[in-house]
Amino acid sequence: MKKLALAGLLAVGLTGCSSEEPQVLSLYNWSEYMPQEVLDRFTEETGIEVVYTTYDSNEAMYARLKLLDDSAAYDLAVPSTYYVSKMRQEDLLMPIDRSKIEGFNRLDPELVNLDIDPNNQFSVPYLWGTTGLAVDTADIEGEPVNAWQDLWDDRFEGRVMLTNDMREVFHVGLRVLGYSGNSTNPKEIEEAYKKLSELMPSVRTFNSDAPRMPYLEGETDVGMIWNGEAVMGKDTMGALEYVYPEEGVIAWLDSFVIPKNARNPDAAHQFISFVLQPEISALISEDIGYATPNLEGRELLDDAVAGNRASYPTPEDMENAEFQVDIGDDALQVYAKYWEMLKSGR
Amino acid sequence: MTHRWLPRTYLTLVYILLYVPIVVLVVFSFNESRTGYAWEGLSLRWYEALFNNRAMVAAMWNSIWLALSAATVSTVIGALTALALHRYRFRGKKLLNGMLFVVMMSPEIVLAISLLALFLLVGLQLGYVSLLLAHVTFCLPFVVITVMARLSGFDDSLPEAARDLGASDFTMTRTVLIPVIMPALLAGWLLGFTLSLDDVVVSTFVSGPSYEILPLRIYSMVRVGLKPEVNALGTLLLVFSLVMLMLSQWILIRSKR
Amino acid sequence: MLSVRQQPFKTAVLVLVWGWLLFLVLAPNLLVVGASMMTRDPVSFLSLPLNLDAYRQLFDPLYLEVFLHSLFMAAMTTLVCLLIGYPFAWALSRVGKQRQLLLIFLLIVPFWTNSLVRTYALKLILATNGLLNNGLMSLGLIDEPLQLLYTEGAVIVGLVYLLLPFMILPLYSVFDDLKQEVLLASHDLGAGRLSTFIHVIVPLTLPGVLAGVMLVLLPAMGLFFVPDILGGSRHLLVGNVIKNQFLDARNWPFGAAASIVLTVAMAFLMFAHRLSKRRLGEEGP
């Protein structure tokens, strides 16, 4: 009797495990950065299952990819601007076979062939966006918030949120001091650390998994946010505004890359082509609020989305904006040290 | 009798504190509300959402399969180890005991990174096999201890008698010892199953995308924020482990008769 | 001594167990020790030459502060567990035998529920719009919600909630062994309640206290998901530092050195535990 039960359990487990292996695409992406509908439609159209795993920082993505380098774990990843050049230079990526990609010519000419990857040999732009200020207008009183510097204001004590992203947080500190957000000067980084540590008593939490959530949950009122998160957040909470700070937003472009040892590069190419369809690009941009580099996709956008300054900034909004670039491993270590100090300080 | 009244109140109070979060979890899993703080009416929508989430269901099966296999392997090895420790004299017995104790006491994170380093060095792909090896390793000492406890209360004359009657070690183990330690095997297996199903720390380090398991899926969900599906999932897990626990109690009671 | 051929069963079992432990416990730990003495390498994780830089880095005032803060939170967790658990175990050991079994069962049931899910449930309670704040506000005790989530306190509450049973169980077992006669004898010899407590109960329960401390303090430094969920990624534990070094910053030697600190702490606690037991064995009745 007991043996029977055990055998039954084992059989259930076995059938759960050994059913026909369908083709699988292993996609490694930022959390909440791809609508489920897109994945479902891809599977429906191609029969390829998508295994979607997530990360919350470029560092985590990069470390994990290196860790799993030999075991060919991921077929597709989505690093931000500066990590594309880093990974390309370290020979971690597989060249993109342009003949297998449909619709590359639909991409905004201004967002291809950049310094990070000349001729886009290794990357295809997915979405671009900015990191700016989030303001819960219902909960704050007094002067409107227009600049990163305003976060240091006493009235926000315990109400500030920062992204859990070393480079972005230091970018803010550096910009407030008037330096470049891509500084590699240890002196400037240390100054930024000191400036940021003055902010720390105000900082309630760091969040890069879903930066809109602390605002929606009422834990924080002002701070950093990604534009798409702000757009998604406004759907739930009308008072959440996205503000372009005077010192300039942080701009980034996230691109598809195929790790060198990907097991299923064909499926990866297929997926990129799938996303490059104007209709799918438009769907993604409408659903998660970031800007698509796909010009034909942009034409299909709902007017409300295309005209939303949070998703699609005007040239004035982008004044002082700075793209993140690779700063090299030495500078990264300096940042890392101060970052840990910052987060653990009381 | 004031001195009886005080301890009882204290016990009750601590139990209430222990159970409040669990009650909240269960109650809110039936809450219609999306934000998850206010009560907006009875609903099963989160259970529905859970079962429509294909990735979640796949992770659940992976987890159950992993827990079943890890518990079984660790029970087999653990029981044999306990028998050896109980019956035989051999060199390094103390060391073996000590190593098992150290594994049990080690913070999970220490075990996690050491195994990660090993798997990378030998080039083992992170996935089901690495998870299985890691889970068996941290379950093992618990099984050994459970079985040892049972053996220490057991009269040694029975196996001696069996041996006098000409039974080989193997036969004696199979016919005499195994029935005696059966309840302990069951308890150890169950403990291993639960430990495996619950583990976050070790799994974070030794898993790969080819084999996603439930705790890691839950981890990425709860980090994103409040998700009512998590309440539903938590409730299901609670019911599942309660059923397992009761089943084992029932089997134990029956085996004693 | 019987030879291998005469005891194939024994040999097979011992080879299996030793093989497993050597390959999956001893070898990996030696690797970590080795890794802690190597040099960080941005491309492949580790490289030569061997040195003690990682250990020196541990004593860098910057990281020292991280460790002390983590240690402080773990120590507070342990202290709170002890303060709640000690009288609890005492009270538990005085209840009737039949009911004791039920109560212990009830203590273990939460432990069988996924710990992540339970931590998440605490978030529901502690949040600004959460149940506790709503409750207090509707009772009129507070006007504005308290900031409970994403604080050091929240992390400690979470750790205590997850680890309390591990403090209570060893304490319960020593209280259960504590003979009523010993207390009566102490009383008969003229010792007051306080004096009985200090001179009889405390020494006799010390091994239980140390076992509990060991079972709580070590995990309380390692459970990185608790600060992630309840501490808002602030208020880091040693576990978070180790995880970051391995999975984000890729400074393996430093991560390995930090983990060795935990191992040393464990060894120290185990030693203290043994010592207290042995002393009790010698001086006991």
PDB file of N, CA, C and O in Angstrom, chain B residues 108-119 206, chain C residues 24-25 27-32 246 259:
ATOM      1  N   GLU B 108      23.646  28.541   5.645  1.00  0.00           N
ATOM      2  CA  GLU B 108      23.375  28.063   4.289  1.00  0.00           C
ATOM      3  C   GLU B 108      24.233  28.766   3.248  1.00  0.00           C
ATOM      4  O   GLU B 108      24.647  28.170   2.272  1.00  0.00           O
ATOM      5  N   ILE B 109      24.484  30.057   3.481  1.00  0.00           N
ATOM      6  CA  ILE B 109      25.192  30.800   2.458  1.00  0.00           C
ATOM      7  C   ILE B 109      26.622  30.300   2.282  1.00  0.00           C
ATOM      8  O   ILE B 109      27.168  30.309   1.179  1.00  0.00           O
ATOM      9  N   VAL B 110      27.201  29.806   3.365  1.00  0.00           N
ATOM     10  CA  VAL B 110      28.559  29.261   3.283  1.00  0.00           C
ATOM     11  C   VAL B 110      28.558  27.997   2.423  1.00  0.00           C
ATOM     12  O   VAL B 110      29.382  27.826   1.520  1.00  0.00           O
ATOM     13  N   LEU B 111      27.576  27.131   2.688  1.00  0.00           N
ATOM     14  CA  LEU B 111      27.421  25.929   1.887  1.00  0.00           C
ATOM     15  C   LEU B 111      27.193  26.299   0.425  1.00  0.00           C
ATOM     16  O   LEU B 111      27.768  25.704  -0.497  1.00  0.00           O
ATOM     17  N   ALA B 112      26.361  27.316   0.219  1.00  0.00           N
ATOM     18  CA  ALA B 112      25.977  27.713  -1.138  1.00  0.00           C
ATOM     19  C   ALA B 112      27.184  28.117  -1.969  1.00  0.00           C
ATOM     20  O   ALA B 112      27.382  27.615  -3.070  1.00  0.00           O
ATOM     21  N   ILE B 113      28.010  29.018  -1.432  1.00  0.00           N
ATOM     22  CA  ILE B 113      29.123  29.480  -2.260  1.00  0.00           C
ATOM     23  C   ILE B 113      30.173  28.397  -2.432  1.00  0.00           C
ATOM     24  O   ILE B 113      30.807  28.307  -3.475  1.00  0.00           O
ATOM     25  N   SER B 114      30.335  27.532  -1.409  1.00  0.00           N
ATOM     26  CA  SER B 114      31.340  26.489  -1.572  1.00  0.00           C
ATOM     27  C   SER B 114      30.914  25.516  -2.679  1.00  0.00           C
ATOM     28  O   SER B 114      31.720  25.089  -3.493  1.00  0.00           O
ATOM     29  N   LEU B 115      29.610  25.210  -2.716  1.00  0.00           N
ATOM     30  CA  LEU B 115      29.146  24.300  -3.762  1.00  0.00           C
ATOM     31  C   LEU B 115      29.230  24.958  -5.135  1.00  0.00           C
ATOM     32  O   LEU B 115      29.588  24.327  -6.124  1.00  0.00           O
ATOM     33  N   LEU B 116      28.910  26.248  -5.174  1.00  0.00           N
ATOM     34  CA  LEU B 116      29.014  26.970  -6.450  1.00  0.00           C
ATOM     35  C   LEU B 116      30.442  26.891  -6.973  1.00  0.00           C
ATOM     36  O   LEU B 116      30.679  26.604  -8.150  1.00  0.00           O
ATOM     37  N   ALA B 117      31.405  27.130  -6.082  1.00  0.00           N
ATOM     38  CA  ALA B 117      32.808  27.082  -6.490  1.00  0.00           C
ATOM     39  C   ALA B 117      33.158  25.692  -7.012  1.00  0.00           C
ATOM     40  O   ALA B 117      33.799  25.554  -8.058  1.00  0.00           O
ATOM     41  N   LEU B 118      32.669  24.663  -6.319  1.00  0.00           N
ATOM     42  CA  LEU B 118      32.959  23.294  -6.759  1.00  0.00           C
ATOM     43  C   LEU B 118      32.363  23.007  -8.141  1.00  0.00           C
ATOM     44  O   LEU B 118      33.038  22.520  -9.037  1.00  0.00           O
ATOM     45  N   PHE B 119      31.093  23.346  -8.307  1.00  0.00           N
ATOM     46  CA  PHE B 119      30.417  23.035  -9.565  1.00  0.00           C
ATOM     47  C   PHE B 119      31.081  23.756 -10.732  1.00  0.00           C
ATOM     48  O   PHE B 119      31.182  23.219 -11.831  1.00  0.00           O
ATOM     49  N   VAL B 206      23.059  27.838  -6.922  1.00  0.00           N
ATOM     50  CA  VAL B 206      23.400  26.661  -7.729  1.00  0.00           C
ATOM     51  C   VAL B 206      22.351  26.304  -8.778  1.00  0.00           C
ATOM     52  O   VAL B 206      22.360  25.200  -9.292  1.00  0.00           O
TER      53      VAL B 206
ATOM     54  N   LEU C  24      31.556  16.767  -1.549  1.00  0.00           N
ATOM     55  CA  LEU C  24      30.582  17.859  -1.528  1.00  0.00           C
ATOM     56  C   LEU C  24      30.647  18.726  -0.275  1.00  0.00           C
ATOM     57  O   LEU C  24      29.914  19.697  -0.164  1.00  0.00           O
ATOM     58  N   VAL C  25      31.471  18.368   0.687  1.00  0.00           N
ATOM     59  CA  VAL C  25      31.592  19.231   1.863  1.00  0.00           C
ATOM     60  C   VAL C  25      33.041  19.685   2.047  1.00  0.00           C
ATOM     61  O   VAL C  25      33.327  20.890   2.056  1.00  0.00           O
ATOM     62  N   ALA C  27      35.881  19.207   0.066  1.00  0.00           N
ATOM     63  CA  ALA C  27      36.514  19.818  -1.112  1.00  0.00           C
ATOM     64  C   ALA C  27      35.992  21.232  -1.371  1.00  0.00           C
ATOM     65  O   ALA C  27      36.788  22.165  -1.539  1.00  0.00           O
ATOM     66  N   PRO C  28      34.669  21.446  -1.392  1.00  0.00           N
ATOM     67  CA  PRO C  28      34.176  22.799  -1.652  1.00  0.00           C
ATOM     68  C   PRO C  28      34.663  23.807  -0.616  1.00  0.00           C
ATOM     69  O   PRO C  28      35.002  24.940  -0.959  1.00  0.00           O
ATOM     70  N   ASN C  29      34.717  23.374   0.651  1.00  0.00           N
ATOM     71  CA  ASN C  29      35.153  24.327   1.671  1.00  0.00           C
ATOM     72  C   ASN C  29      36.630  24.669   1.526  1.00  0.00           C
ATOM     73  O   ASN C  29      37.032  25.812   1.755  1.00  0.00           O
ATOM     74  N   LEU C  30      37.422  23.664   1.121  1.00  0.00           N
ATOM     75  CA  LEU C  30      38.826  23.964   0.857  1.00  0.00           C
ATOM     76  C   LEU C  30      38.943  24.933  -0.322  1.00  0.00           C
ATOM     77  O   LEU C  30      39.777  25.842  -0.319  1.00  0.00           O
ATOM     78  N   LEU C  31      38.080  24.737  -1.302  1.00  0.00           N
ATOM     79  CA  LEU C  31      38.080  25.654  -2.449  1.00  0.00           C
ATOM     80  C   LEU C  31      37.822  27.087  -2.004  1.00  0.00           C
ATOM     81  O   LEU C  31      38.447  28.036  -2.486  1.00  0.00           O
ATOM     82  N   VAL C  32      36.875  27.244  -1.078  1.00  0.00           N
ATOM     83  CA  VAL C  32      36.550  28.587  -0.612  1.00  0.00           C
ATOM     84  C   VAL C  32      37.744  29.190   0.117  1.00  0.00           C
ATOM     85  O   VAL C  32      38.079  30.365  -0.083  1.00  0.00           O
ATOM     86  N   PHE C 246      29.632  37.650  -4.774  1.00  0.00           N
ATOM     87  CA  PHE C 246      29.671  36.517  -5.697  1.00  0.00           C
ATOM     88  C   PHE C 246      28.818  36.758  -6.935  1.00  0.00           C
ATOM     89  O   PHE C 246      29.208  36.406  -8.037  1.00  0.00           O
ATOM     90  N   SER C 259      32.778  34.766   3.965  1.00  0.00           N
ATOM     91  CA  SER C 259      32.110  33.532   4.357  1.00  0.00           C
ATOM     92  C   SER C 259      32.952  32.761   5.367  1.00  0.00           C
ATOM     93  O   SER C 259      32.422  32.053   6.224  1.00  0.00           O
TER      94      SER C 259
END
